[in-house]
Phi, psi and omega in degrees: 000183201232113182245006185190154161194189196228148165204119190224025172276123195307162176305295164318334168267337170283331177289314176311316171301292169300351209025064177230159186288121165275151157318166164272328193248061176266169206290152154321156189195127041260153161236117163266022171203064177279128202235165176329100146127346157317125173294143162236163182276167174210158186239126186225172188229129185238095167078025197073018161253108203279129180244150184238092219232148150298135181218162161259127177295101188142114199273123178236118199301168170292349182250013167282150207248325164232175187288332183275006175313321196207185193300163171268112179273078180259343197234140172242110166301130183299303193320317188238018176284355193250017178241340189269132167328318193285306200250009178291349175255331175300329174288313162334273214253336188225058180258147208216156181241152174232069207325144154186151188275012172166205177183170190244126168227180182199139198259179176265127185246186179308114184078040155090350179318126186292113177230121165301129172235173184232118180256123176220170176288136179292341196257353174092352165311159168311173163236125170235103182286147164304131172217168171238172191200163156177155161296141172259149168190119182214125125089030132130004186283140165219146188220134162256105178280158182215159153205156169298124156285123178248149163236192172291160178280184179270185171283310177310305181301344164306316154321330176269309178185158199274344192226134192213167180287162170253115188285105194281139162279127194300344180298344187262345195321297215298303186319292193312323192280345164106007188268024191204039167074208198245194191126351195304305187314317174281356173252034153270067176217159168332155155264136192328162186277349172286348196272329178265140192224143188214163177206147191289163180218143174329113166312013186282317187282008179273340145286139170291337161299351188270139191213186191107156184289346183280356184288340181280338179292139180315119188291125159303141183039054170294138182287000000 
């Protein structure tokens, strides 16, 4: 799964990287501890024009009467996304890219302690998570919401967790966004083993209130 991530790339740099028109109300950046229900920046494509726009991280199915009417859907499993009623239409029609600098995952330590890790691209480039999105509206309240697509972890990541986000390489962005015909399904797989690197970080990130660049720094004397 993916339950937290960091984004440190400035808005204008994100817009240039994805060749997208940025919205005026993007969420504050940098954010070293993006949590579920937080606003995130996502890239969508409309008739070939890409947009960088804010979305709530936590997909709301159309049948929810309130945003809290059911489970919080922050992730969509690649193996079942095309079949699940919540995601089926979005998988076909509303795919997005969610930029990130890295993400957090937790392994279990002695006595069941939660040991946080920061995972990022080995080459230092930004990540582009595969995502799906949709608008939800009830009684005048309207939210644009998204979920990150996840898949079974690759071999290195299995040492930390059995799931990981689907990471879309730059050459495949147009396919995932629906600009270059069909083929999105083949992208929903784990990144190659050499793409990611990871290191232990301070357990302070276990709190969703923690913030600051020190959250992604390697933990000194990690076990």
